Coordinates of C-alpha atoms in Angstrom, one line a residue:
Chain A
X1 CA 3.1 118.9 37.5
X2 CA 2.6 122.0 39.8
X3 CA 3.0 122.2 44.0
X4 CA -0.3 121.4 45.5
X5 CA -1.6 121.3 48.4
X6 CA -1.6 117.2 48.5
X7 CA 2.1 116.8 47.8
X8 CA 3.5 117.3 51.0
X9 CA 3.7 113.8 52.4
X10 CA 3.7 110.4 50.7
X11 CA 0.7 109.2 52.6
X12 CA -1.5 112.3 51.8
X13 CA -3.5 111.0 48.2
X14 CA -4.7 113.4 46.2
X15 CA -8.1 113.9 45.2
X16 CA -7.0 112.0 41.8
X17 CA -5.8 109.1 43.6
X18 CA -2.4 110.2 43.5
X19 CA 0.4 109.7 45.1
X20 CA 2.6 112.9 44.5
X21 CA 5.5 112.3 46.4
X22 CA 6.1 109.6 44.4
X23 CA 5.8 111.0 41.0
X24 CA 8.2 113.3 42.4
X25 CA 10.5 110.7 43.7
X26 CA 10.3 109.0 39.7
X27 CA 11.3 112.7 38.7
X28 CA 14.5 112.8 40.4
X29 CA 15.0 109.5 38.3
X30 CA 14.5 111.5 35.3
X31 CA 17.0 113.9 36.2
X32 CA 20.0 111.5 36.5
X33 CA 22.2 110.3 33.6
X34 CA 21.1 108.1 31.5
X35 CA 21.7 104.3 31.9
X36 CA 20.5 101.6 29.6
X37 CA 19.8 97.8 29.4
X38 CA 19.2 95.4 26.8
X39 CA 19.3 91.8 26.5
X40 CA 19.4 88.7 24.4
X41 CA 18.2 84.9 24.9
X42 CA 22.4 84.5 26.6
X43 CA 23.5 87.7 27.5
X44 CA 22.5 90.8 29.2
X45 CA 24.5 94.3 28.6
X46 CA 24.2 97.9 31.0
X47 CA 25.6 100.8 29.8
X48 CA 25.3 104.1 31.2
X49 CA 27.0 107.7 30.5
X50 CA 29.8 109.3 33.0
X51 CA 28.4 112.6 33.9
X52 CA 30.9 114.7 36.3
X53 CA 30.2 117.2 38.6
X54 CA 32.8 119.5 37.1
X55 CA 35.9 118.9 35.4
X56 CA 37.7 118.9 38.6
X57 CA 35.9 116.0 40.3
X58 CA 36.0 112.0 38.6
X59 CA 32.1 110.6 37.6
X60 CA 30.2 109.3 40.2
X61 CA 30.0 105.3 39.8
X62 CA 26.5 104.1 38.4
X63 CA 27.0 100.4 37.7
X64 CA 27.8 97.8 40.9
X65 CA 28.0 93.9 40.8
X66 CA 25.8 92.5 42.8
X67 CA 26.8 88.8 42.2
X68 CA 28.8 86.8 40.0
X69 CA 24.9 86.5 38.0
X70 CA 23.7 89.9 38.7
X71 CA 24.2 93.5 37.7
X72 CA 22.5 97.0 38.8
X73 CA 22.5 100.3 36.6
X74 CA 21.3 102.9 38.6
X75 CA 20.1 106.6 37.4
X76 CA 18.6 109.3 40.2
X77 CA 20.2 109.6 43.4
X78 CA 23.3 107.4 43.6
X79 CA 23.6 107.3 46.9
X80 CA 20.0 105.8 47.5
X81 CA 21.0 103.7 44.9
X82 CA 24.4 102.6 46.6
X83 CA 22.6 101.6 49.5
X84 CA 20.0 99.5 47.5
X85 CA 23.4 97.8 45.6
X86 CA 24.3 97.2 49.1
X87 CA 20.7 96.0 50.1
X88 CA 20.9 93.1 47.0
X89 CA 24.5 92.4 47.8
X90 CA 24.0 90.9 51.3
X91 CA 20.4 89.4 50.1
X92 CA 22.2 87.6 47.6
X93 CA 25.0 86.7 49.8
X94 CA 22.5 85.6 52.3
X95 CA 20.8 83.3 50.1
X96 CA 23.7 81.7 48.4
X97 CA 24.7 81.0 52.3
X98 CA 21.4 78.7 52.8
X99 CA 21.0 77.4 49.5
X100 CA 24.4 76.9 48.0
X101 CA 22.4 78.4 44.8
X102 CA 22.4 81.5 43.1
X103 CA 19.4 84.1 44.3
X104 CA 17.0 84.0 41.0
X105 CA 16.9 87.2 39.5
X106 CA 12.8 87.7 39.6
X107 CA 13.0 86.8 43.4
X108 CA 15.5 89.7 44.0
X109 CA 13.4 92.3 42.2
X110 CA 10.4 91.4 44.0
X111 CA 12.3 91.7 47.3
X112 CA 13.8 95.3 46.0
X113 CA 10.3 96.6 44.7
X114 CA 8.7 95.2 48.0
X115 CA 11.6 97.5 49.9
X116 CA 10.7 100.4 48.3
X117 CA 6.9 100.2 48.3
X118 CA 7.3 100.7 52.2
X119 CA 9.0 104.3 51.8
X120 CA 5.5 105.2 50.2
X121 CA 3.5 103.7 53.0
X122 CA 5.4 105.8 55.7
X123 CA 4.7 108.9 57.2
X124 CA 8.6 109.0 58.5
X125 CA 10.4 107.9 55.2
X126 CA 10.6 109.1 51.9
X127 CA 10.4 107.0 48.2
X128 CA 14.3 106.1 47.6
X129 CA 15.5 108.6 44.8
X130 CA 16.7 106.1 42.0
X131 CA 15.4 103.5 39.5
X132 CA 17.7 100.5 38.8
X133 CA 17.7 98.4 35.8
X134 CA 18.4 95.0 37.2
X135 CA 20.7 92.6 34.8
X136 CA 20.6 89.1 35.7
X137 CA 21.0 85.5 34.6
X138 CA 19.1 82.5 36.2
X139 CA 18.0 79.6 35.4
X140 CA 14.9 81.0 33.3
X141 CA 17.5 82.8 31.0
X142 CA 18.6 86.0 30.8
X143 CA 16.7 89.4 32.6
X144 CA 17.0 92.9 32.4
X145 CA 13.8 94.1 35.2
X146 CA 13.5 98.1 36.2
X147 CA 12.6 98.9 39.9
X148 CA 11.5 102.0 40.5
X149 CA 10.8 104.3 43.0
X150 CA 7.3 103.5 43.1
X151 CA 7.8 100.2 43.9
X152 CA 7.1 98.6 40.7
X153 CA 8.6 96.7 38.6
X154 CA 8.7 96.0 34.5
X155 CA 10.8 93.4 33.3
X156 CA 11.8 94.2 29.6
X157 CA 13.8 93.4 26.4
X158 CA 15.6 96.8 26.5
X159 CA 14.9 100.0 28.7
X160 CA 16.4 103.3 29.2
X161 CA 15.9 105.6 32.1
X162 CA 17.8 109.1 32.8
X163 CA 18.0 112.2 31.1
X164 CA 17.9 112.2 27.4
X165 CA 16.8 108.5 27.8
X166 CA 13.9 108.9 24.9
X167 CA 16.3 109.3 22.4
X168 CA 17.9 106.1 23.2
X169 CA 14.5 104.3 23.9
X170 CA 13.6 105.3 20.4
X171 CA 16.7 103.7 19.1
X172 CA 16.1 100.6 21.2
X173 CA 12.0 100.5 20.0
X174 CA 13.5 100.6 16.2
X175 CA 16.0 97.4 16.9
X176 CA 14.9 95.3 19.7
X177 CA 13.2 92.2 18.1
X178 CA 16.8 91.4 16.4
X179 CA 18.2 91.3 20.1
X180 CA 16.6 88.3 21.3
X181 CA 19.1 86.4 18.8
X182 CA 21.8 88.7 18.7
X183 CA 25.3 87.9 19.2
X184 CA 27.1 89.3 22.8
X185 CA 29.3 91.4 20.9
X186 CA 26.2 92.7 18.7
X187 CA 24.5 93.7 21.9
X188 CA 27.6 95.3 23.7
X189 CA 27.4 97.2 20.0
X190 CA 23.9 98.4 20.0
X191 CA 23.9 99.4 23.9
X192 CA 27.3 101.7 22.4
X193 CA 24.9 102.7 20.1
X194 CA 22.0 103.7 22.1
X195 CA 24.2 105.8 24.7
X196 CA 25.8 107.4 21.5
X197 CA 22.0 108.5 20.9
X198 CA 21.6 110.3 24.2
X199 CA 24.9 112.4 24.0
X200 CA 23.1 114.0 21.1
X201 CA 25.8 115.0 19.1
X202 CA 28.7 115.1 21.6
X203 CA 31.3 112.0 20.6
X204 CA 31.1 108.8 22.0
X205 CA 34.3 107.8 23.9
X206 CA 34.8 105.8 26.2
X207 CA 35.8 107.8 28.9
X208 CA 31.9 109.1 28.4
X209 CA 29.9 105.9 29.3
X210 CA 30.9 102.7 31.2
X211 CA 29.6 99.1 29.8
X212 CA 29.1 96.3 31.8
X213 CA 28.0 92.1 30.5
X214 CA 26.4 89.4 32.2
X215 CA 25.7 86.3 30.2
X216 CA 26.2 82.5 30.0
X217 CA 29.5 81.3 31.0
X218 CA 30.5 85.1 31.8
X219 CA 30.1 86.6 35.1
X220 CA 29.1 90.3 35.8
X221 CA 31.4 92.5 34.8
X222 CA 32.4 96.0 33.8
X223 CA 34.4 96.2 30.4
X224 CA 37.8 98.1 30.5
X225 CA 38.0 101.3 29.2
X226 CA 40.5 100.0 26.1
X227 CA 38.0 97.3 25.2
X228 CA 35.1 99.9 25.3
X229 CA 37.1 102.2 22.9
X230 CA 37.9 99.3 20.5
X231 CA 34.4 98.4 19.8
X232 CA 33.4 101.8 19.5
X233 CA 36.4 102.3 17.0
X234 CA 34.9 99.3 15.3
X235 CA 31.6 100.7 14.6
X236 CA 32.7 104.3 14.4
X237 CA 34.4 102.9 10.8
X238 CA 31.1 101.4 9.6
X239 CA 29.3 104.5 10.5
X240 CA 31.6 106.9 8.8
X241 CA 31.4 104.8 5.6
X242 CA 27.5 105.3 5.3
X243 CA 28.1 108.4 5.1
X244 CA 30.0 109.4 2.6
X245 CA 29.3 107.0 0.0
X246 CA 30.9 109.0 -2.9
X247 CA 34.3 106.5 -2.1
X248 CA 33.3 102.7 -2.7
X249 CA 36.6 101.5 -3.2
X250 CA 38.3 102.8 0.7
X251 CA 35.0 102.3 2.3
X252 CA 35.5 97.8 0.9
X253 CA 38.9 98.1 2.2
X254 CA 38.0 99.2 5.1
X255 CA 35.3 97.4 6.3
X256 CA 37.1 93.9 5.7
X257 CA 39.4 95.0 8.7
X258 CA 36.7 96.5 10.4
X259 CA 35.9 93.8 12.5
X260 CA 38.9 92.6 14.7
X261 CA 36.4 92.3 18.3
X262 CA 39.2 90.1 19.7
X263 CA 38.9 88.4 23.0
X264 CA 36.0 90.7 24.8
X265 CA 34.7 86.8 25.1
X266 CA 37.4 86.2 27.7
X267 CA 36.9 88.8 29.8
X268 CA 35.4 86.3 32.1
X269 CA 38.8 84.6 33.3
X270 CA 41.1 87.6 33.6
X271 CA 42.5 86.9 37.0
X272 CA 41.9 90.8 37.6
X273 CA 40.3 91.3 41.2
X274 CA 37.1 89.7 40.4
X275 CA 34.9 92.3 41.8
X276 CA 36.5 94.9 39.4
X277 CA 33.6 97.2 39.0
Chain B
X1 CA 22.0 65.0 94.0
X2 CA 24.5 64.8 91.8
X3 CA 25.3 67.6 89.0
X4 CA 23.2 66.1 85.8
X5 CA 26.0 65.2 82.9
X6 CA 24.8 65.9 79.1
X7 CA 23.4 62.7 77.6
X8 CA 24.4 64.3 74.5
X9 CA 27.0 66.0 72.7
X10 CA 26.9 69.3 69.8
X11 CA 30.3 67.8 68.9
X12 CA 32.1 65.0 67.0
X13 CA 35.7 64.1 65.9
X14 CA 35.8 63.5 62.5
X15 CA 40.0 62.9 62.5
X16 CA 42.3 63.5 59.9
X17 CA 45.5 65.6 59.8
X18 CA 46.6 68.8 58.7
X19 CA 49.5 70.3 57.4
X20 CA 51.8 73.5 56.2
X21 CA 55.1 74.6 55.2
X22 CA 56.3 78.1 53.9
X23 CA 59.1 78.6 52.0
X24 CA 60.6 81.9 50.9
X25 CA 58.3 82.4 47.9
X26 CA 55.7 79.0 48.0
X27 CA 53.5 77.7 50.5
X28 CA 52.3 74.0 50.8
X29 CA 49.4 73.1 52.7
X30 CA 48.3 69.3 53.2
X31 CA 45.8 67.2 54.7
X32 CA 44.6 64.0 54.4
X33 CA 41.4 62.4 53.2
X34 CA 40.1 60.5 55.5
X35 CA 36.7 61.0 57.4
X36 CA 35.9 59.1 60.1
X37 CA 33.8 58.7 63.4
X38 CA 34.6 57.0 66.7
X39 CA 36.4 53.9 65.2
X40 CA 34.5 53.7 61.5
X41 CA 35.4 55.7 58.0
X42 CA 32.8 58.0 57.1
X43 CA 34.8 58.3 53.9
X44 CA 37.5 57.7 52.3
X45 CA 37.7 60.8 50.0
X46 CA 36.9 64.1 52.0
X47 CA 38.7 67.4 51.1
X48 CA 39.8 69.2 54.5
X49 CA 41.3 72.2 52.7
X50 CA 39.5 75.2 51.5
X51 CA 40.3 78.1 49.1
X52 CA 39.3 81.3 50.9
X53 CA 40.7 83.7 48.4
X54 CA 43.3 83.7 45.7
X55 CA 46.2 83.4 47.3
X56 CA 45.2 82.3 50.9
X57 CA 44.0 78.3 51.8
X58 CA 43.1 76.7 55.1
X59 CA 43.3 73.2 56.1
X60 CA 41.3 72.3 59.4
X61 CA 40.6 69.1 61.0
X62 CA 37.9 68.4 64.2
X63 CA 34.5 68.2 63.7
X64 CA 33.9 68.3 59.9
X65 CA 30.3 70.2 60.2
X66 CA 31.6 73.0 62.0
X67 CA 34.5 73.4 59.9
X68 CA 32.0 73.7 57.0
X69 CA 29.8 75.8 58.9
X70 CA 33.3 78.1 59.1
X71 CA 34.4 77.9 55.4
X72 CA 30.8 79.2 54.5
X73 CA 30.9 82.2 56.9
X74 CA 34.1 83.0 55.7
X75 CA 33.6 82.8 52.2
X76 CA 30.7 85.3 53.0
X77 CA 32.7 87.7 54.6
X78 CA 35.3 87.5 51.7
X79 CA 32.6 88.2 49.3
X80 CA 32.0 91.6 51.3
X81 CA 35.0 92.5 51.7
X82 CA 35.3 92.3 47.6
X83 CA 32.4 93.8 47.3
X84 CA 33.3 96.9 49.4
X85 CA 37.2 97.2 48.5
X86 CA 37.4 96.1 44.8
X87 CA 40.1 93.9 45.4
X88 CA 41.0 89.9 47.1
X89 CA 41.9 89.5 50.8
X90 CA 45.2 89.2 51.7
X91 CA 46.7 86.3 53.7
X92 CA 47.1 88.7 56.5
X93 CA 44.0 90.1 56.6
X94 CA 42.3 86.3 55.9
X95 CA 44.3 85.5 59.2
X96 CA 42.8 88.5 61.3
X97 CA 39.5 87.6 60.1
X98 CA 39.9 83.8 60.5
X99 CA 40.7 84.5 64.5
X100 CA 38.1 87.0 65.0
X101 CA 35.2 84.8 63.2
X102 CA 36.5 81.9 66.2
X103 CA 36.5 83.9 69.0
X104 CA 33.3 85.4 67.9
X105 CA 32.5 81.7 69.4
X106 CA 34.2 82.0 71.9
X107 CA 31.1 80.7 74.4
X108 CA 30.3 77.4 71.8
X109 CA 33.3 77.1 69.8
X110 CA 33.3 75.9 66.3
X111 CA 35.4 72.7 66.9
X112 CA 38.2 73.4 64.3
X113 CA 42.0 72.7 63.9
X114 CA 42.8 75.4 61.5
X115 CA 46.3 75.9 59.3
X116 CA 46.0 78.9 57.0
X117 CA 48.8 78.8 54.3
X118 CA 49.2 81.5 51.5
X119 CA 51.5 84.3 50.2
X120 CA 51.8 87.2 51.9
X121 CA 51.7 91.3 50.6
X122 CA 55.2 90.3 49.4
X123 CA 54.8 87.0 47.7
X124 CA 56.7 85.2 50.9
X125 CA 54.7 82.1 51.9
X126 CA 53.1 82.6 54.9
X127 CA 51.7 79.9 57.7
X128 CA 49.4 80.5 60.6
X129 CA 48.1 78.3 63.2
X130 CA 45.0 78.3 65.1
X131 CA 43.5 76.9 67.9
X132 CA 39.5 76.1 68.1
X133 CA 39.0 79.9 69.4
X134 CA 41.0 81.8 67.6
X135 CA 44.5 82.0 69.1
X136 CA 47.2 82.2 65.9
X137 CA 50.6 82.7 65.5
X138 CA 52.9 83.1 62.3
X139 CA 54.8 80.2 61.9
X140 CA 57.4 78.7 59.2
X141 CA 55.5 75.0 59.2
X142 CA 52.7 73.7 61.6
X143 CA 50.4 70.6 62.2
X144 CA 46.8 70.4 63.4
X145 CA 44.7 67.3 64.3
X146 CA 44.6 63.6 65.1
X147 CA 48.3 63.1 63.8
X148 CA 49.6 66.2 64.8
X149 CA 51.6 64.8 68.3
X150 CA 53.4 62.3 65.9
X151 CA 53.9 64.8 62.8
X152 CA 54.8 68.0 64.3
X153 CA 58.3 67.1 66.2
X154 CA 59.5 65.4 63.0
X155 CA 59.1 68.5 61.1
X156 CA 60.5 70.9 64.2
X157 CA 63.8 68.6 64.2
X158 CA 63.9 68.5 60.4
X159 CA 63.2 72.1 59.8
X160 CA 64.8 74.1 63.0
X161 CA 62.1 77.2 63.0
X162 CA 63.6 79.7 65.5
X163 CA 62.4 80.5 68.4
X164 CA 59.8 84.0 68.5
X165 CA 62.1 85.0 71.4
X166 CA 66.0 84.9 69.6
X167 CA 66.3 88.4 69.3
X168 CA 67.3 89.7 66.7
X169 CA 63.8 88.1 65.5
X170 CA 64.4 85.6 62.7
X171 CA 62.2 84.8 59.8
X172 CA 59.7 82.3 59.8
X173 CA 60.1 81.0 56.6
X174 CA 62.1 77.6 56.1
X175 CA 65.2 76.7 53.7
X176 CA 63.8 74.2 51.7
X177 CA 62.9 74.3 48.4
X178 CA 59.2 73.9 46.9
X179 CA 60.2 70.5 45.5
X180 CA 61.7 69.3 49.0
X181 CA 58.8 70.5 51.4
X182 CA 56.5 68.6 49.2
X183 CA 58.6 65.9 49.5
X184 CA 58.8 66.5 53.4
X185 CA 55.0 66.5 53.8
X186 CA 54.3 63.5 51.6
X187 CA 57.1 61.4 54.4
X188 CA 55.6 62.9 57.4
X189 CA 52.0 62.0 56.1
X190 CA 53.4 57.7 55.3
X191 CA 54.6 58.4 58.6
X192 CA 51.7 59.6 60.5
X193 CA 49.4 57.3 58.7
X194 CA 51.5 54.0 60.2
X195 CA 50.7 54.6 63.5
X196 CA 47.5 57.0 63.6
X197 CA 44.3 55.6 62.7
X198 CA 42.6 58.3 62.1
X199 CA 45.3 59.5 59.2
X200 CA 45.3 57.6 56.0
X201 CA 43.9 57.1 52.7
X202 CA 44.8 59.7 50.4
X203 CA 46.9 62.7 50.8
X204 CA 45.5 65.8 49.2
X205 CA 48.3 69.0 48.7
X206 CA 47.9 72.4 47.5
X207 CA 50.7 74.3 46.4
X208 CA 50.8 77.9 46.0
X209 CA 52.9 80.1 44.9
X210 CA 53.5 83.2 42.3
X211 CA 52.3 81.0 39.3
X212 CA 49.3 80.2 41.0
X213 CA 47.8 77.3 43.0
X214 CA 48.1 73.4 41.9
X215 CA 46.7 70.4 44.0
X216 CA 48.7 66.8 44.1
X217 CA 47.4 63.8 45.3
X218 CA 48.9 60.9 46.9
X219 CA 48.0 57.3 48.0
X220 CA 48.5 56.6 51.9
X221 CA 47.9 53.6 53.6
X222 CA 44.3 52.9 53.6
X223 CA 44.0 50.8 57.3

């Protein structure tokens, strides 16, 4: 899309019944790095890559807890999307305060998408910057929703939104009706996966991406760094043996210690500052 | 014309008692289970004590549905606070945050007896005592409630806190042993329960120290 003369304010339409500012607004989305979500009938896992500013500075943090049930990937402008964490923090807070409940996942989306469909309707504001992929557990199952700028919302089996994201999406389009089923360590595996897809070509580490779960009988949290690494290790192995198949005999003994995925399971009870993000 | 009284009253006493000790590296906190109302029993089985965060508990007696009302807003704030610095309050901080949330009600206090018990940065056990708007003070042991008058001389001749004037200042923290505070609390609490009614039932404790925090229970006299 090119400047025109209709995309100087949000509340000017454009003779195509557009809303310009807006599509711009879902651009800076597209900009960001890339975050992905995907869930099964239990569990829900975000994963998004670490892009620094330089080599100097640290990566800028793109996944926040928002309740013990709830978890936010953001990509666009972090700080809008800080201040929208911040935003379904205190709503969910707020809520557990009067009804001693958890705040339903499709309620809190509704709210978030409601929030930002008045920065389009506002001569004084601007659309906020970032779309989130909402990961959440209620009492309807497991959710993965994205918000974005626009005020809508999708809810969805997997999703990827950033830069590079359509590589990943493709990846996700090719697996997701095994998800539904899937094991939690499967789906931790397959979101590794589909962030491996968008670093096209550069090696997935796991100082390069960040991996957070929410499921049943597991509050939201961020994995560590060494359990990250371990699972990609894990996989790495398999991959390497479809490669080169010229040596069946290593690639056996190999695979039947492939598969140690100890105690990612009990992450949950750690007794680490429970809000480790 | 005489000044019209209030026909009615926010408040209600619901009794009970409350204690703490602090040792060098423990801290009990006690209260009983009793609930009551003028001269009836609510209930027999009614936790006073409330884990705010990890290492930090508080034990209030007064009026039950403020007290409630005062664990919820607390809990709230600790949530923020996680959510903001990554980490658990500590005791200290719980403490500051306790006396601000009373005073905030300064004008229609919440009607609450409050003993907050915990470790501190250090692992020490740490007690503080409130009153119903906030006023606290670091102390090696208190008392708080209906049973306080009979409980809380027993335990200042059997545990000789000194004085926040002795200069140089002394620590806060008592002699005893884990095993023997608990021991101290669960004699103080037979005690209190002979002569006050309000006091009775069952004795709920909560022990915390570097391994973690366990309750105990004990039967007390149930008239």
């Amino acid at each position: 899309m090119f400047r025109n003369q209709y995309d100087t304010d949000v509340t000017t339409w454009s003779p195509a019944g557009r809303l310009f500012q807006v599509e711009y607004a879902m651009e800076a989305v597209k900009q960001g790095s890339a975050a992905i979500g995907l869930r099964s009938k239990t569990h829900v896992v975000l994963g998004c890559v670490n892009k620094a500013n330089s080599e100097l500075s640290s990566h800028q943090k793109k996944i926040f807890k928002v309740d013990d049930h709830i978890g936010v990937a953001i990509a666009g402008l972090t700080a809008d999307g800080r201040v929208l964490s911040r935003y379904m923090r205190n709503e969910c807070i707020n809520y557990s305060f009067t009804y001693d409940s958890p705040l339903p996942v499709g309620r809190l989306v509704v709210q978030l998408a409601d929030k930002a469909q008045v920065c389009t309707q506002r001569s004084w504001k601007r659309p906020y910057g970032v779309g989130l992929l909402v990961a959440g557990l209620d009492e309807s199952g497991a959710h993965l929703y994205y918000n974005c700028p626009s005020g809508n919302y999708f809810e969805y089996q997997a999703f990827a939104i950033g830069s590079r994201s359509q590589a990943a999406k493709t990846y996700l389009e090719r697996r997701f009706e095994s998800f539904r089923d899937t094991t939690r360590d499967d789906l931790v595996k397959d979101a590794l996966m589909a962030i491996r897809e968008t670093l096209q070509g550069e090696t997935l580490k796991s100082s390069v991406c960040t991996v957070a779960v929410v499921g049943v009988g597991e509050p939201f949290h961020v994995l560590d760094q060494g359990t990250v690494q371990q699972m990609i290790d894990a996989f790495e192995i398999v991959a390497e043996q479809e490669g080169p198949a010229a040596e069946p005999d290593v690639d056996s003994g190999q695979e039947a210690s492939a598969e140690p995925e100890p105690e990612q399971g009990a992450a949950a009870g750690e007794g680490v500052a429970p809000m480790d993000i | 014309m005489t000044k019209q009284q209030a026909n009615w009253s926010p408040y209600d006493n619901n009794g009970g008692s409350c204690v703490a000790i602090a040792g060098a590296d423990y801290c009990v906190i006690a209260a009983d289970t009793r609930m009551s109302t003028g001269y009836n029993i609510l209930t027999r089985e009614y936790s006073k004590i409330c884990k705010l965060a990890d290492k930090c508990v508080m034990a209030s007696s007064g009026f039950q549905a403020d007290v409630r009302a005062l664990q919820k807003q607390l809990a709230a704030r600790h949530l923020i606070y996680q959510h903001q610095h990554n980490k658990q309050m500590s005791c200290p901080a719980m403490a500051q945050l306790l006396s601000n949330t009373l005073y905030y009600k300064r004008f229609f206090p919440y009607y609450s007896f409050n003993v907050l018990g915990g470790l501190d940065n250090e692992g020490k056990g740490c007690v503080l005592t409130y009153d119903a708007v906030g006023s606290y003070e670091k102390v090696g042991y208190s008392s708080q409630g209906s049973g306080s008058t009979l409980i809380m001389p027993f335990l200042d001749n059997q545990l000789k806190s000194p004085s926040p004037l002795l200069l140089p200042a002394q620590d806060a923290v008592t002699p005893l042993v884990e095993a023997e505070a608990i021991d101290l609390v669960k004699t103080v609490f037979a005690s209190a329960s002979e002569r006050d009614i309000y006091t009775g039932d069952k004795l709920e404790l909560v022990i915390i120290n570097a391994a973690g925090i366990r309750r105990e229970y004990m039967e007390l006299r149930k008239d």
